[in-house]
Short mmCIF file of C-alpha atoms in Angstrom, two decimals:
data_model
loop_
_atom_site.label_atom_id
_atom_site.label_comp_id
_atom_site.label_asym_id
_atom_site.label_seq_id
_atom_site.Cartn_x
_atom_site.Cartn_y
_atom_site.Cartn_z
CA UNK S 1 13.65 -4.32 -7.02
CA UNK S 2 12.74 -6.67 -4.42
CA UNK S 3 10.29 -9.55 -5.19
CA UNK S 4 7.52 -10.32 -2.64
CA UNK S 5 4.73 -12.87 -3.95
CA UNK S 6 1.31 -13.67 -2.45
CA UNK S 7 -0.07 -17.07 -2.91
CA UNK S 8 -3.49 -17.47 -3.94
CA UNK S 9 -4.17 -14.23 -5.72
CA UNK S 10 -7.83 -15.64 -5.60
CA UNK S 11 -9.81 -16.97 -3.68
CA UNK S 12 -13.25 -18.07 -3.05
CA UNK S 13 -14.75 -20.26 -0.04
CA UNK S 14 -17.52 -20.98 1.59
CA UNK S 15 -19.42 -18.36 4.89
CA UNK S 16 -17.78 -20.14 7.72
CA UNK S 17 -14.58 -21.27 6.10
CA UNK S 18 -10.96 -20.54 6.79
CA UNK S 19 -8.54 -19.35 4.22
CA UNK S 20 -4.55 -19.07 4.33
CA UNK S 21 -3.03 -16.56 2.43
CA UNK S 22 1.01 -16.73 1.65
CA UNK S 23 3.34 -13.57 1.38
CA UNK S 24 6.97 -15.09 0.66
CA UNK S 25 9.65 -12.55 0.32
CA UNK S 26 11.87 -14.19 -2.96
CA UNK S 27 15.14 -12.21 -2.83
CA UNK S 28 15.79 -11.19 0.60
CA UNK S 29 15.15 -12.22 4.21
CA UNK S 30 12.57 -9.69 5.52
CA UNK S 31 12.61 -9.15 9.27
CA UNK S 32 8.95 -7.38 9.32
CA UNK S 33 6.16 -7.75 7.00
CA UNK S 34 2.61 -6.23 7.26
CA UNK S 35 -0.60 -6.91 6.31
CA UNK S 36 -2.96 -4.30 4.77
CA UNK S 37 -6.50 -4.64 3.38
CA UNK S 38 -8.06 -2.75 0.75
CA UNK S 39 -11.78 -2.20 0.35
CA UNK S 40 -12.88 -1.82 -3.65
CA UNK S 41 -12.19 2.17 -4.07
CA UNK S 42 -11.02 2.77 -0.78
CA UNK S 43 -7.29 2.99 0.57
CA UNK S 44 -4.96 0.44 2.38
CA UNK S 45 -5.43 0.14 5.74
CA UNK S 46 -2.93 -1.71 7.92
CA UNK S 47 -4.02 -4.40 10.19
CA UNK S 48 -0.85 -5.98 11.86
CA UNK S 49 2.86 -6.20 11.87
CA UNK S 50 4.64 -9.18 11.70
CA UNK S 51 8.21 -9.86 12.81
CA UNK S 52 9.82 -12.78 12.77
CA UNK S 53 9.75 -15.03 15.43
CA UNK S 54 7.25 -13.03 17.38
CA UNK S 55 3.50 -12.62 18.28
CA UNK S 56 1.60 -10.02 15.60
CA UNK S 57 0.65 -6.47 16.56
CA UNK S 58 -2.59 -5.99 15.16
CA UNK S 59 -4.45 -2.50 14.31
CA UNK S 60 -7.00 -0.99 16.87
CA UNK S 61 -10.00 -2.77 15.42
CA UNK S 62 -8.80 -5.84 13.95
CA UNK S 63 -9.59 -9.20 15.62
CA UNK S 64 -6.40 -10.92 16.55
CA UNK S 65 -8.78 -14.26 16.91
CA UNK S 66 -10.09 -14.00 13.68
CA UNK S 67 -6.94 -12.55 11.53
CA UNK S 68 -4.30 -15.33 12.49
CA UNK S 69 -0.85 -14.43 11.62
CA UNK S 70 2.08 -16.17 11.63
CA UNK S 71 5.68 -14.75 10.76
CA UNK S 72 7.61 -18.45 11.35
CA UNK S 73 10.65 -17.33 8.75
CA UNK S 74 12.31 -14.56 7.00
CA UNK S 75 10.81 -15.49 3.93
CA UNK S 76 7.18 -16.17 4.68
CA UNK S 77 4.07 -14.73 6.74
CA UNK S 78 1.06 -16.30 6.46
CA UNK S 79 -2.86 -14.96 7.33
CA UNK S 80 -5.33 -16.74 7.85
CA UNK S 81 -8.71 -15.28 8.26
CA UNK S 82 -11.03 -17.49 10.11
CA UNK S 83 -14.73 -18.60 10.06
CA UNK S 84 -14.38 -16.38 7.22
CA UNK S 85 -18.02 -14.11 6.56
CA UNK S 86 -19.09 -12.12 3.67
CA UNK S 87 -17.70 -9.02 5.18
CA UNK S 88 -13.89 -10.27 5.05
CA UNK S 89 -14.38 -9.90 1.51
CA UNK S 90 -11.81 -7.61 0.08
CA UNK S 91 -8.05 -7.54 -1.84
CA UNK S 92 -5.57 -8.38 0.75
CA UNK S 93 -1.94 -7.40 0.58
CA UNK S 94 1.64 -7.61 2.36
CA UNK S 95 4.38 -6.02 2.24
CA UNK S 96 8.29 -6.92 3.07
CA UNK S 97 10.69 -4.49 5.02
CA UNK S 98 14.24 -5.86 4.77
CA UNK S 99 17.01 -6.01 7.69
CA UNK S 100 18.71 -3.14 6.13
CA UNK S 101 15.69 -0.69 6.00
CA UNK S 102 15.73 1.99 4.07
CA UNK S 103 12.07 3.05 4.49
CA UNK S 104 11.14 1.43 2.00
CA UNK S 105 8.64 -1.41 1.08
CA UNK S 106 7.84 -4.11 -1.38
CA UNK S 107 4.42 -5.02 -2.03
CA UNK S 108 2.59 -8.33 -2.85
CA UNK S 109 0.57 -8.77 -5.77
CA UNK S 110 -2.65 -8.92 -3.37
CA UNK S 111 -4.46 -11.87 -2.67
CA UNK S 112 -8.61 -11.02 -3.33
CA UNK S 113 -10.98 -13.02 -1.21
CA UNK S 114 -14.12 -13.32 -1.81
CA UNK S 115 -17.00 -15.14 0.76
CA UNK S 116 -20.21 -16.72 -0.51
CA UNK W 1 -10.98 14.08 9.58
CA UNK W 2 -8.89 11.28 7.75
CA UNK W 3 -4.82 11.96 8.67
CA UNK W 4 -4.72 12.05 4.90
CA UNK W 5 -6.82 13.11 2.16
CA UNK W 6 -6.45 12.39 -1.48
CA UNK W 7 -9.05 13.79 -4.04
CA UNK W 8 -10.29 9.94 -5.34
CA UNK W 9 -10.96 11.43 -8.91
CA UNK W 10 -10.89 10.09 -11.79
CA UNK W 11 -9.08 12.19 -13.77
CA UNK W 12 -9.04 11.96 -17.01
CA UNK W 13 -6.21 13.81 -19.30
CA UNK W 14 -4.62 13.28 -22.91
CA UNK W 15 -1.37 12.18 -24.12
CA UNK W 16 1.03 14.23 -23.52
CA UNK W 17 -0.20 16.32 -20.79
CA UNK W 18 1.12 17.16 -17.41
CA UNK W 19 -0.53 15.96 -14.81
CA UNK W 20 -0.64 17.17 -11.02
CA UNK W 21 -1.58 14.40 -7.67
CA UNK W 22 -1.88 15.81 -4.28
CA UNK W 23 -2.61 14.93 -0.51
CA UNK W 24 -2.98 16.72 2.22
CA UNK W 25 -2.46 15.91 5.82
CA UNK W 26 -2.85 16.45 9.02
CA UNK W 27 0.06 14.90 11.67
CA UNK W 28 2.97 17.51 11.08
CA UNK W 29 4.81 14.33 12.99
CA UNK W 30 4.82 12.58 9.03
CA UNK W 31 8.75 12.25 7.67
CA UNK W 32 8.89 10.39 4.65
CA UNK W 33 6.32 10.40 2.27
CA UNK W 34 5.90 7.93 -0.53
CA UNK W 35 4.12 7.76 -4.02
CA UNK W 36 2.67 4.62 -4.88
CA UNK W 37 1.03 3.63 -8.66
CA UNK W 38 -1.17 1.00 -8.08
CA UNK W 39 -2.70 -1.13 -11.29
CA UNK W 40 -6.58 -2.83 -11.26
CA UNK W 41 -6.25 -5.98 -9.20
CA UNK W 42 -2.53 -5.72 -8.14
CA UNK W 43 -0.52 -4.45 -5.38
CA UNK W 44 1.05 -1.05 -5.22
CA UNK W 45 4.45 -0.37 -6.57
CA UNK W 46 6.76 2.44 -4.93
CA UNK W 47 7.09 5.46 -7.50
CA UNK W 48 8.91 8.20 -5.36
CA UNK W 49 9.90 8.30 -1.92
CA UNK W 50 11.07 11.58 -0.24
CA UNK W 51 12.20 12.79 2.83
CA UNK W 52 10.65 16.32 4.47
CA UNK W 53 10.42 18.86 2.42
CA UNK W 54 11.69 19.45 -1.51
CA UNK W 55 11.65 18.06 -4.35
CA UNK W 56 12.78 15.07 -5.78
CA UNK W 57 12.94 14.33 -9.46
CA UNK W 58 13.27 10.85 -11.41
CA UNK W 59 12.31 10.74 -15.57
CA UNK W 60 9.40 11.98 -16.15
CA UNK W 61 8.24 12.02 -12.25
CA UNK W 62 8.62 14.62 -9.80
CA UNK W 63 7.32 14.69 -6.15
CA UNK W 64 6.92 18.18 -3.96
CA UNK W 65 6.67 18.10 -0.30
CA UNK W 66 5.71 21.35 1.30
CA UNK W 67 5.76 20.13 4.94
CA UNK W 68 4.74 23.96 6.15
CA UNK W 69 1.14 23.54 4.63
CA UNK W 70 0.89 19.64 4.76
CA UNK W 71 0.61 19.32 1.28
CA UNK W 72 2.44 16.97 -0.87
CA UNK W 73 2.12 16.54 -4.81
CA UNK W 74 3.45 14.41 -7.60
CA UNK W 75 3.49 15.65 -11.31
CA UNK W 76 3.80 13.49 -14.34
CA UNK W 77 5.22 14.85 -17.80
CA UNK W 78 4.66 13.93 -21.16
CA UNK W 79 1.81 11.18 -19.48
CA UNK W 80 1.45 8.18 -21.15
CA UNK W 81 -1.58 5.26 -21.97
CA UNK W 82 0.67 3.40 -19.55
CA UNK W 83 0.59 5.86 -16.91
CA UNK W 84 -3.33 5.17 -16.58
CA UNK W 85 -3.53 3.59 -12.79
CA UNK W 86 -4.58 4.16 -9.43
CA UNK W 87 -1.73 6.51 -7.75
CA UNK W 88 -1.68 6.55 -3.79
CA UNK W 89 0.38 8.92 -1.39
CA UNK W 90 1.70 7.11 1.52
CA UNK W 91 3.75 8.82 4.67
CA UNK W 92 5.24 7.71 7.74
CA UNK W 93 6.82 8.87 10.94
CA UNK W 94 10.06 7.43 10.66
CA UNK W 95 12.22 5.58 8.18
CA UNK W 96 11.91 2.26 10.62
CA UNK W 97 8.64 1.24 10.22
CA UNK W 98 6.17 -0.39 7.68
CA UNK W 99 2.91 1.15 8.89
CA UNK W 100 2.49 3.90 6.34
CA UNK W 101 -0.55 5.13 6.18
CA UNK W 102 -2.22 6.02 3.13
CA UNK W 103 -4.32 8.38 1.28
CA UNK W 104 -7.56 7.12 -0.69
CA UNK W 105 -5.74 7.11 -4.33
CA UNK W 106 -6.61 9.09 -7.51
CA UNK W 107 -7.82 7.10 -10.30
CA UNK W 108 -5.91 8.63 -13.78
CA UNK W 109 -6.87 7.52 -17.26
CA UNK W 110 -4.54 9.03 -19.79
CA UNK W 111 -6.18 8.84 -22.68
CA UNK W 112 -4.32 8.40 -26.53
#
């Protein structure tokens, strides 16, 4: 299947820090990719969409000023969460939808942050 | 009321033994409906992905959709050790979008 890799899959910084999280699509260009985070126990809950080329659409809820996305290829997205608090702690994740959807996703490995 | 609802477990079984994952849901709008396995500290990987209702069958997986109650299920034969993971049902309302929303995940231990 279709590789997707997240760069760091750990990470730990500092209250007040920002941190930039990589989601690179390896074997094929992908057109959208999202970004879902994932409390300890709890389900993944979608926070934006990012094409290619284009301005995120964020999730009612999440703070487009402190969840910076940026989709500038077909191969990479990047998030960076900013001024990062305690609360942003949590396993982070993308996911790649190729040109030729099919419905179906690839996942990331997750990238777990955790704020001091 | 969550759109989908997924009994968070764990469930524990032995070798061998068949085991039964459900959701439930609410928006009758939901098309596609996805099984995901999900291992401690990594992201999800797609098991089964179905469209409405029926079944769909691959090895030793097979996932029910029974779009009439809102109730979708995914069995496991002859579970293995390996099998032991977090297992989440995801849906959608089209085959053209990413934002699948997800149920909370059942926790399975198969035990040797």
């Amino acid at each position: 299947g279709a590789v997707v890799s997240q760069h760091p899959s750990r990470v730990i910084c500092k209250s007040g820090t920002s941190v930039k999280i990589e989601c690179r699509s390896l074997d094929f260009q992908a057109t959208t990719m999202f970004w879902y985070r994932q409390f300890p126990k709890q389900s993944l809950m979608l926070m934006a969409t990012s094409n290619e080329g284009s301005k995120a659409t964020y999730e009612q809820g999440v703070e487009k000023d402190k969840f910076l996305i940026n989709h500038a290829s077909l191969t990479l997205s990047t998030l960076t969460v900013t001024s990062a608090h305690p609360e942003d702690s949590s396993f982070y994740i993308c996911s790649a939808q190729g040109a030729l959807n099919t419905g179906e996703l690839f996942f990331g490995e997750g990238s777990r942050l955790t704020v001091l | 009321q969550k759109e989908v609802e997924q009994d968070p477990g764990p469930l524990s079984v032995p070798e061998g033994a068949i085991v039964s994952l459900n959701c439930t849901y609410s928006n009758s709008a939901f098309q596609y409906f996805m099984w995901y396995r999900q291992y401690s500290r990594k992201g999800p990987e797609l098991l089964m992905y179905t469209y409405s209702s029926g079944n769909k069958e691959d090895g030793r997986f097979t996932a029910q959709v029974d779009k009439s109650s809102k109730y979708i299920s995914l069995f496991i034969r002859d579970s293995q050790p390996s099998d032991s993971a977090t297992y989440l049902c995801a849906m959608s309302l089209s085959s053209n979008t990413g934002k699948l929303i997800f149920g909370q995940g059942t926790t399975l231990q198969v035990k040797p």
